[in-house]
XYZ file of C-alpha atoms in Angstrom:
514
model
C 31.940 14.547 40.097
C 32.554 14.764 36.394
C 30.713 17.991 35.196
C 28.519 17.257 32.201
C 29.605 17.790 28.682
C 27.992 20.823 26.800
C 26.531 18.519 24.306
C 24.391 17.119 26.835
C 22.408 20.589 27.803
C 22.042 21.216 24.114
C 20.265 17.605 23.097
C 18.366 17.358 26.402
C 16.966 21.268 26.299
C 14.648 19.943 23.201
C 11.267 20.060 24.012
C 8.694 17.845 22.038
C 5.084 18.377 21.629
C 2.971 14.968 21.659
C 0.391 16.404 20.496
C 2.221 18.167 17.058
C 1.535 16.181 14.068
C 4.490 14.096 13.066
C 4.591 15.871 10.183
C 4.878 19.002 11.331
C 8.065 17.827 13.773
C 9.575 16.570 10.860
C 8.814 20.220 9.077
C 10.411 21.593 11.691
C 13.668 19.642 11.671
C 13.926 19.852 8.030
C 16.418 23.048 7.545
C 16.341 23.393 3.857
C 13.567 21.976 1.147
C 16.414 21.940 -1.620
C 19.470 19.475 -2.389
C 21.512 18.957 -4.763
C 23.249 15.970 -6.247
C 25.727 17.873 -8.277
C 29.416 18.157 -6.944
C 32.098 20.090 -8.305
C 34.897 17.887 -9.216
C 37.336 19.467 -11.287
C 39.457 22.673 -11.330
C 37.315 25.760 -11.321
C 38.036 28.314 -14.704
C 35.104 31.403 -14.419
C 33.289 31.081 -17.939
C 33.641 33.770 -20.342
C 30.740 34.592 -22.878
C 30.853 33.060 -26.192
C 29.986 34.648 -29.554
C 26.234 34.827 -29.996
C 25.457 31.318 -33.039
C 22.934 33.617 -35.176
C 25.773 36.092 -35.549
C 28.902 33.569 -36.986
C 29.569 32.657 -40.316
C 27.923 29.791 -41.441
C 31.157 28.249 -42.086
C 32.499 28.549 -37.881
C 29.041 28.130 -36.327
C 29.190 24.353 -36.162
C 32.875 24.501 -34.788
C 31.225 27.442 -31.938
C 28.394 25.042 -31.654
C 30.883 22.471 -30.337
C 32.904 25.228 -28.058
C 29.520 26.487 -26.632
C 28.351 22.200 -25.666
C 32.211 21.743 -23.929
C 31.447 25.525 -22.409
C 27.886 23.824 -20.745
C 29.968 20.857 -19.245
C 31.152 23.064 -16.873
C 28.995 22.089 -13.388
C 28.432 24.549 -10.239
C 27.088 24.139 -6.720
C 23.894 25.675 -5.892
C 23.630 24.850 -2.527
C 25.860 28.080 -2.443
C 23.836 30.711 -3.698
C 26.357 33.773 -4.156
C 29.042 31.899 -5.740
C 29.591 31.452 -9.537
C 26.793 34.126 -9.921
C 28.216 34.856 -13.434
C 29.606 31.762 -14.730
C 26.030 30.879 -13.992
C 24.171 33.251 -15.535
C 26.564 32.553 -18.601
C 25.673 28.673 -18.681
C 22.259 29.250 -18.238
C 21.950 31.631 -21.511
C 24.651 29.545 -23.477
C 22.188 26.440 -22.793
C 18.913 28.654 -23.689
C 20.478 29.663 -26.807
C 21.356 25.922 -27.684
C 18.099 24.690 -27.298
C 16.872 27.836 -29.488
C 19.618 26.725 -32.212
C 18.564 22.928 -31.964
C 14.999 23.344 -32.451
C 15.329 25.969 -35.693
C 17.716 25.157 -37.568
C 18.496 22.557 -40.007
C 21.553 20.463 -41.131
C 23.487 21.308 -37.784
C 22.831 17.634 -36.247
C 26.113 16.428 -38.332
C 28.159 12.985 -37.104
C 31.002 15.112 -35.293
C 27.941 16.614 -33.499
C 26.628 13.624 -31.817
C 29.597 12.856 -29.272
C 29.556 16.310 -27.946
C 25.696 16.561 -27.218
C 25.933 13.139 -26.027
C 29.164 13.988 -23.412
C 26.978 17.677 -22.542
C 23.512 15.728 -21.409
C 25.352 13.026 -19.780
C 27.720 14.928 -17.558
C 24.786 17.543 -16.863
C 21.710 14.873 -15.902
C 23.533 11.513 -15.059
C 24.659 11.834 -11.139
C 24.280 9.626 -7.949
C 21.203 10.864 -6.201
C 21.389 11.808 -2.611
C 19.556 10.267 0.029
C 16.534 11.608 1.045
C 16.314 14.100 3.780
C 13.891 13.020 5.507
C 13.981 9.237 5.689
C 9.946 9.072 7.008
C 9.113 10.677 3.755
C 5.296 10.306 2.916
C 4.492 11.383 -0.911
C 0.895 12.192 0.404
C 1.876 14.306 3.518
C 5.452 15.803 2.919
C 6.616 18.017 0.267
C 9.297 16.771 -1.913
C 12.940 18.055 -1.906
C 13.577 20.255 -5.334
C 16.679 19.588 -7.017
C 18.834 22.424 -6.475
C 20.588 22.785 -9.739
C 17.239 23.173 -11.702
C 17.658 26.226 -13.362
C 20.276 24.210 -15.732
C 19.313 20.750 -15.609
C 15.544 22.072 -16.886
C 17.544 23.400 -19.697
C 19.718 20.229 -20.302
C 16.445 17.585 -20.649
C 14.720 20.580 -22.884
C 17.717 20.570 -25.266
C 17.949 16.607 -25.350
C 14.200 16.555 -26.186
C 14.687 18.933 -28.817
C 17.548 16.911 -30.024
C 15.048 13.946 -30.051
C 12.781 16.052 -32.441
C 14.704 17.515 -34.807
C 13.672 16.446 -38.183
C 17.745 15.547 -38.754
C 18.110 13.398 -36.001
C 19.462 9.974 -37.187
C 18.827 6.855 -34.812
C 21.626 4.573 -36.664
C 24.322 7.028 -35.927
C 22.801 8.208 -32.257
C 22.689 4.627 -31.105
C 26.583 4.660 -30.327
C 25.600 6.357 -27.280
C 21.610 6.126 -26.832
C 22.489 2.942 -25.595
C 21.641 0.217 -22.644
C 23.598 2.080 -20.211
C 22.202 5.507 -21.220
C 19.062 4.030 -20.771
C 19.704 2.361 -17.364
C 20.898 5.969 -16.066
C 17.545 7.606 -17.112
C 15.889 5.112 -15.236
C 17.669 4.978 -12.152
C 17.244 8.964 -12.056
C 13.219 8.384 -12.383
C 13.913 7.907 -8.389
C 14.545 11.645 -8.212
C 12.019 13.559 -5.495
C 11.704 16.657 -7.954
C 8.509 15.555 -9.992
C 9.295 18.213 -12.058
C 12.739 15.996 -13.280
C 10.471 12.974 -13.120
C 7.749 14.538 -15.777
C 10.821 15.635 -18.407
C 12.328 11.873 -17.782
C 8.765 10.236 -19.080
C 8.623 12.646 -21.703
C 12.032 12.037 -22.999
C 11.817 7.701 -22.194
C 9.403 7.793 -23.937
C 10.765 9.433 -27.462
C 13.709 6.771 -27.035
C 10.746 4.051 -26.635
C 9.531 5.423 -29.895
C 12.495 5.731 -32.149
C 15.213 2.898 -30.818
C 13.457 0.005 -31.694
C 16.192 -1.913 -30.488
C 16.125 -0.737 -27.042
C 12.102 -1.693 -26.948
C 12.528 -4.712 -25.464
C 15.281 -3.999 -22.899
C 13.079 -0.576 -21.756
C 10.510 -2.839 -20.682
C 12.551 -5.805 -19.129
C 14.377 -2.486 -17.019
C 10.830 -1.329 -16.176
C 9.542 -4.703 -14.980
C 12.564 -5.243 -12.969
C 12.503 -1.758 -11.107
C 8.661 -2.830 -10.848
C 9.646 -5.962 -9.655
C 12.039 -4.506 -6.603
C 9.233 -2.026 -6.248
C 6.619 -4.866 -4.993
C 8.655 -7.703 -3.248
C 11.450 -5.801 -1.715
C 11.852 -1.556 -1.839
C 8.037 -0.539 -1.093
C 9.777 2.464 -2.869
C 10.135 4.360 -5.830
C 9.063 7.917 -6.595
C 8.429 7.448 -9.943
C 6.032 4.807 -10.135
C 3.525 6.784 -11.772
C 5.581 8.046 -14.594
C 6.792 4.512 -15.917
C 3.167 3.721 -15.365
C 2.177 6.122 -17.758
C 4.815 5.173 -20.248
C 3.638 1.910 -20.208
C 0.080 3.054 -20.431
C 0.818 3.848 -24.545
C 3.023 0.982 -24.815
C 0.114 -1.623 -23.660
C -2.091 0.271 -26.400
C 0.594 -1.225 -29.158
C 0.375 -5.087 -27.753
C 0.259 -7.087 -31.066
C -2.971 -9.529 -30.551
C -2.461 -12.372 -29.075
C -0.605 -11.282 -26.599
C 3.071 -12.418 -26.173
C 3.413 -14.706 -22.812
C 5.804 -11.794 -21.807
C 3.219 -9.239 -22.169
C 0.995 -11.877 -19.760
C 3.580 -12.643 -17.680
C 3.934 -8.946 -17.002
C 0.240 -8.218 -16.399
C -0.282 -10.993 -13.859
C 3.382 -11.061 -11.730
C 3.871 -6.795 -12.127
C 0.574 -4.893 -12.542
C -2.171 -7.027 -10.459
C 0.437 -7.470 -7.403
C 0.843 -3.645 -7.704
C -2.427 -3.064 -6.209
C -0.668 -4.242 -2.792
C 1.640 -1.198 -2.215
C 1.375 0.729 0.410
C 1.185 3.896 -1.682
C -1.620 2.649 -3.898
C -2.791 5.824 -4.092
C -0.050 7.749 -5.583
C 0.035 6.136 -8.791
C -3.632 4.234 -8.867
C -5.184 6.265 -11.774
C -1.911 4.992 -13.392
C -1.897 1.054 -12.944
C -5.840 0.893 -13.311
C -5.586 2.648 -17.217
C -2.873 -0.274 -17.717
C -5.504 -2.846 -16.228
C -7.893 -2.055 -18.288
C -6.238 -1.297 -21.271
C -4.455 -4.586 -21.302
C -7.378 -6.730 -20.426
C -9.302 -5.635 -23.643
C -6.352 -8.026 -25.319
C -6.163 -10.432 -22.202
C -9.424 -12.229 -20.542
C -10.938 -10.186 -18.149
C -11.698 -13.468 -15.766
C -7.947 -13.484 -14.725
C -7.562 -9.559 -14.475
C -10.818 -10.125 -11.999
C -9.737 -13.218 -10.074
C -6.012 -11.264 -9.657
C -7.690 -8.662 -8.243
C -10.340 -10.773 -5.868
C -7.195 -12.155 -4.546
C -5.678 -9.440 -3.382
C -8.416 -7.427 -2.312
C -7.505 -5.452 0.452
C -8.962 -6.763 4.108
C -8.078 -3.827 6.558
C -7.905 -0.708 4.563
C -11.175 0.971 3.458
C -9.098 3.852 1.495
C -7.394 1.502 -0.973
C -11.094 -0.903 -1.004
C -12.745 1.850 -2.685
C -10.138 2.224 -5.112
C -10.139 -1.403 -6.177
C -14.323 -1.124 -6.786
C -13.204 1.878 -8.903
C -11.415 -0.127 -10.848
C -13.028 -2.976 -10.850
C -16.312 -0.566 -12.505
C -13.794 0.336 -14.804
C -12.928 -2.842 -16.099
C -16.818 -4.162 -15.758
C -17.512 -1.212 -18.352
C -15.640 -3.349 -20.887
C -16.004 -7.252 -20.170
C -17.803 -9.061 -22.722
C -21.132 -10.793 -21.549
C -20.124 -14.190 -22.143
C -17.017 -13.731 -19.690
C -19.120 -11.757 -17.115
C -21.128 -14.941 -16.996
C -18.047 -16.659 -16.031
C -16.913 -14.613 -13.005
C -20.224 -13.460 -11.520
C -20.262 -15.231 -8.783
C -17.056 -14.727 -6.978
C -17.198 -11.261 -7.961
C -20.413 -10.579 -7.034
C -19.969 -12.240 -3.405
C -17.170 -9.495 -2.809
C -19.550 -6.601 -3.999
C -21.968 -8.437 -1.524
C -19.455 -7.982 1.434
C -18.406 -4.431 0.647
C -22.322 -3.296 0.438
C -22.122 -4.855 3.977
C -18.816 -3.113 4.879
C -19.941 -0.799 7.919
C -17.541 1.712 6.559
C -20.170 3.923 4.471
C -17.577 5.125 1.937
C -17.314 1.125 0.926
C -20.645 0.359 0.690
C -21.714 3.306 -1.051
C -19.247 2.979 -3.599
C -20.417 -0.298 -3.959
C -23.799 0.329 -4.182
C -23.126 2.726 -7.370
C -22.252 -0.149 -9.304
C -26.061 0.182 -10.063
C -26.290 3.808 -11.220
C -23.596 2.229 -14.002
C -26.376 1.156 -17.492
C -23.802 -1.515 -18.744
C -23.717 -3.281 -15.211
C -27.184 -3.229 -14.967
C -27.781 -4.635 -18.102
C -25.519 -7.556 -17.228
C -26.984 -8.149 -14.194
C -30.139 -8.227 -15.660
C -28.888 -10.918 -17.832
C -28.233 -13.184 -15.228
C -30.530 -11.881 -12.148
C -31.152 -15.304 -11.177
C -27.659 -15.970 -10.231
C -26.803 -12.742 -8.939
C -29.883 -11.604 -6.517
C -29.680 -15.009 -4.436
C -26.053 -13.413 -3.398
C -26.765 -10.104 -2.724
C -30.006 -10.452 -0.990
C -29.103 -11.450 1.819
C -27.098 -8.197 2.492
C -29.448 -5.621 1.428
C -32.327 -6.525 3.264
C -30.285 -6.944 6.330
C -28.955 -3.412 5.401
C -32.454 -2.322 4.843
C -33.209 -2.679 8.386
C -29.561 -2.339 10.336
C -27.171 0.057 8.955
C -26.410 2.635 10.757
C -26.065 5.494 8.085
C -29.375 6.511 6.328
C -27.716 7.194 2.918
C -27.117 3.799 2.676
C -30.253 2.492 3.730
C -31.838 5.255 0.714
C -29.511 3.836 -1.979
C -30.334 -0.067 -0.537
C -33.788 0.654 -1.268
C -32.871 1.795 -4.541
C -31.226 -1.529 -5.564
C -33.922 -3.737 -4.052
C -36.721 -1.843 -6.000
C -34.211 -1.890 -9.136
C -33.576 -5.485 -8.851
C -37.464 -6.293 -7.812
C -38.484 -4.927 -11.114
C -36.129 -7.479 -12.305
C -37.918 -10.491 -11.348
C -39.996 -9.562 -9.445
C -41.349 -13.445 -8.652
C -37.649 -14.514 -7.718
C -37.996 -11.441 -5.454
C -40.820 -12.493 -4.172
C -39.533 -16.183 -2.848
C -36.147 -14.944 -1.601
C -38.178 -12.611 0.432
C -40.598 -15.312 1.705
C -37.212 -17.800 2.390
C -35.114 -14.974 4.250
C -38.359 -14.072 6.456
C -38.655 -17.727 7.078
C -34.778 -18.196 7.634
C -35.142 -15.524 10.004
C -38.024 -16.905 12.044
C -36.076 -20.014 12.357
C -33.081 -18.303 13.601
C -35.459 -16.646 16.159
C -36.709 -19.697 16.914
C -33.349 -21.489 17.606
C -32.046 -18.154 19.565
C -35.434 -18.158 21.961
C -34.561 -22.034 22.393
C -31.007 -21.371 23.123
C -31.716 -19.248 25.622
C -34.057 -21.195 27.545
C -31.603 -23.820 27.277
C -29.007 -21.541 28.757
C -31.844 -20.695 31.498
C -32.638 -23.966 32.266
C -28.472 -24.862 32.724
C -27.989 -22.279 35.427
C -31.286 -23.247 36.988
C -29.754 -26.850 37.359
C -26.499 -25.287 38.148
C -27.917 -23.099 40.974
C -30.601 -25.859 42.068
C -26.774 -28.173 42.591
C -24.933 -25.769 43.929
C -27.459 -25.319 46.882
C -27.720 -29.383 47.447
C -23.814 -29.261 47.508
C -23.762 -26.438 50.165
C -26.376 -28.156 52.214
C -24.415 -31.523 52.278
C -21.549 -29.719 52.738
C -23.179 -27.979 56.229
C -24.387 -31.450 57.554
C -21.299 -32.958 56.593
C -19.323 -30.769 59.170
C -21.850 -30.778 61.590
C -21.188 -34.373 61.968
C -18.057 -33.782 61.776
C -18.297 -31.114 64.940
C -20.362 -34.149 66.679
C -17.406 -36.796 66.094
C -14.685 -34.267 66.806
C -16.147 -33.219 70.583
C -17.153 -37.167 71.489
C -13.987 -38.085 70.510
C -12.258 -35.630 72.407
C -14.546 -36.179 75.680
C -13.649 -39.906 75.276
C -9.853 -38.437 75.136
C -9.850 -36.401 78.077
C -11.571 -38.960 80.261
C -8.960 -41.789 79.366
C -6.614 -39.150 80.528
C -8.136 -38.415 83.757
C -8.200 -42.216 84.338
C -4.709 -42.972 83.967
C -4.015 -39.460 86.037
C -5.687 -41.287 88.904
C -4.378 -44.368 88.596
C -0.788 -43.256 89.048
C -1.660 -41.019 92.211
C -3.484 -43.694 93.848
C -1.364 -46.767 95.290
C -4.204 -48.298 96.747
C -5.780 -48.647 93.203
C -2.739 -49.491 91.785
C -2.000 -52.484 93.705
C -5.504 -53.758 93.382
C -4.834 -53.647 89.876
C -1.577 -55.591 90.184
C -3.421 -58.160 91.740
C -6.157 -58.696 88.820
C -3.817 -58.868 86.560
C -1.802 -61.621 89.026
C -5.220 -63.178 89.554
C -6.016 -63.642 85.730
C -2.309 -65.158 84.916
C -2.935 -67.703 87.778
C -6.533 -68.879 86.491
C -5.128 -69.844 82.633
């Protein structure tokens, strides 16, 4: 017998606990809550401290401000935490210094500047990022992994955002190499786990957004396409939130009317949003973008997108969407509530019904809100016939007593209303329900009367069924009495010879007479 490989004792001696969160099993297999994405690819030279900028001649600091960017191209690998310890250290002050230098001093941003700063931020921030470690990462359960290299890359997006700033900074000459691609890198690194990276990335997007106006457009065609990949095929991206907020101040610029682009964007990007399975993450996010661009859009569409995708199974991401849809209620003009009441108000209807309490209470504070009231004030004779229905049933069934408090609530609110209209649907649904009584009470002695005809058959059948076989019994023995005496007949004719020639004879006798 082939003894078993080593390999074998060492997978198969792993002992798993059903009953341990997932989470925690995947906590456990995780051996290190840092990566890094930065590889060392060329020739290693230890760094060697540079004069200090504030003490060189005016006339050499710019050409020491170049040394000291080509000194900060130099990358190291922090996985490996007692290597490099002073080449480190000496990046990490060369970089504080720059930023320092960048952000005080004036005239320094000359043309000869702008390849090296450009060539420093690119080699230090642009880089492939590695796969996550965990591939069942959850956002809301798991902590993120922390880019490893931090302590320089922090200082790399602090100096580029300084850069951005400085009162010298000249867009015509920094477009050479602000440019498309530049831009596609920074998004593409908006993927990165460290939400620390992520925050610096909006900060600094954003500043390009601001003074590249011809990059505008292609920001938010890049934007709507990672969106896009987001929704219909990924179900990932870590920084969702971010470009959500970017866009936030961007939908606040929208020139009135809005550009079909601008509509296009709402309707195919931000409503279908609301279906990811992390809704939650980045919710606060795509509702301020809702709302914001439906004060320059009509709120009927942003309402109907909405109502069609309103979630079915998931009571967490329901109460979000009556969140939002308060939100954007807060801010509809009267004459286009008028126009969406009643689908709208038909969902509110089924969520006060919802039997998960969280639902229906949240829906139910629609009428703490002074602005919704007032509209449904307005137009109480369209909107109490639908919800009616609900809250007196809920009055009287609902199992949690907070809800049947805040019911009452309502139907007093909306009784002082009209209180006639009140009045009538109360006399109708009492009616309605005495009718349904009715029909149930004459169902069931429908049903009663069925199985009495049923039983009352079934015992005819089983009598019929017992004569039938006692006739059967009665047929059975004479026939077999007539059987056996044939039998005994013909067993005596063929032992008596005597009988059997008188028999001969007859039948001689009978041929004779014809």
């Amino acid at each position: 017998m082939t003894p078993l490989a080593p390999w074998f004792f060492r997978y198969t001696n792993v002992k798993v606990d059903g009953f341990t969160r997932k989470s925690m099993r995947k906590a456990q297999k995780q051996k290190k809550s840092q990566g890094s994405s930065q590889f060392r690819t060329q020739t290693f030279t230890e760094l060697s401290p540079l004069p200090q900028l504030k003490d060189a001649p005016s006339t050499e600091q710019q050409e020491l401000f170049t040394q000291k960017l080509q000194q900060c191209c130099m990358l190291f690998d922090f996985m490996d935490s007692v290597t490099d310890l002073k080449s480190k250290e000496i990046k990490r002050a060369t970089l504080n210094e720059l930023v320092d230098y960048v952000s005080t001093n004036r005239g320094i941003l000359v043309e000869a500047a702008y390849p090296e700063i450009s060539n420093m931020i690119c080699t230090n921030i642009f880089r492939t990022l590695p796969p996550s470690e965990n591939p069942d990462f959850d956002p809301e359960e798991d902590e993120p992994t922390l880019e490893a290299s931090w302590p320089h890359i922090q200082l790399v997006y602090e100096f580029l955002l300084r850069f951005l700033e400085n009162p010298d900074f000249q867009p015509s000459i920094a477009k050479r190499y602000i440019d498309q691609k530049f831009v596609l890198q920074l998004l593409e690194l908006f993927d990165s786990e460290d939400p620390r990276e992520r925050d610096f990335l909006k900060t600094v997007l954003h500043r390009i957004y601001g003074k590249f106006l011809g990059l505008r457009a292609f920001i938010r065609k890049q934007i709507n396409n990672i969106f896009l990949r987001f929704i219909y095929e990924t179900d990932h991206f870590n920084g969702v939130a971010e470009l959500l907020e970017i866009l936030g101040s961007i939908i606040n610029g929208f020139a009135l009317p809005l550009k079909a682009e601008h509509k296009q964007f709402l309707m195919k990007v931000l409503i279908p949003m609301h279906t990811a399975k992390g809704l939650a993450l980045f919710h606060a996010q795509v509702t301020k973008c809702v709302t914001d661009a439906q004060l320059s859009y009509e709120s009927i569409r942003v309402i109907r997108g909405l109502l069609k995708f309103w979630p079915k199974t998931c009571s967490q991401k329901e109460v979000m969407y009556l969140g939002e849809m308060e939100e954007i209620l807060d801010v509809i003009e009267p004459t286009q509530f008028k126009k969406i009441q009643e689908p709208l108000f038909k969902q509110i209807s089924r969520c006060v019904a919802n039997p998960h309490f969280q639902v229906a209470e949240r829906a139910l504070y629609f009428w703490n809100n002074e602005y919704i009231l007032s509209l449904i004030e307005e137009n109480i004779d369209k909107i109490l016939p639908i919800m009616f229905g609900s809250l007196y049933r809920i009055s009287k069934e609902h199992w949690n007593p907070t809800i049947v408090a805040l019911v009452y609530n309502v139907l007093k609110t909306l009784m002082e209303m009209n209180s006639t209209l009140f009045d009538e649907l109360t006399a109708s649904y009492k009616s309605d329900r005495q009718r349904e009584k009715k029909k149930e009470q004459e169902r069931e002695e429908l049903w009663k009367k069925l199985d009495e005809l049923k039983l009352s058959d079934a015992a005819a059948l089983v009598q019929n069924n017992s004569h039938g076989l006692q006739n059967n019994n009665s047929n059975n023995n004479n026939h077999q009495e007539n059987q056996e005496k044939g039998t005994a007949v013909i067993a005596t004719d063929h032992e008596d010879p005597v009988v059997a020639m008188d028999t001969a004879e007859n039948v001689k006798g009978v041929k004779t007479a014809k």
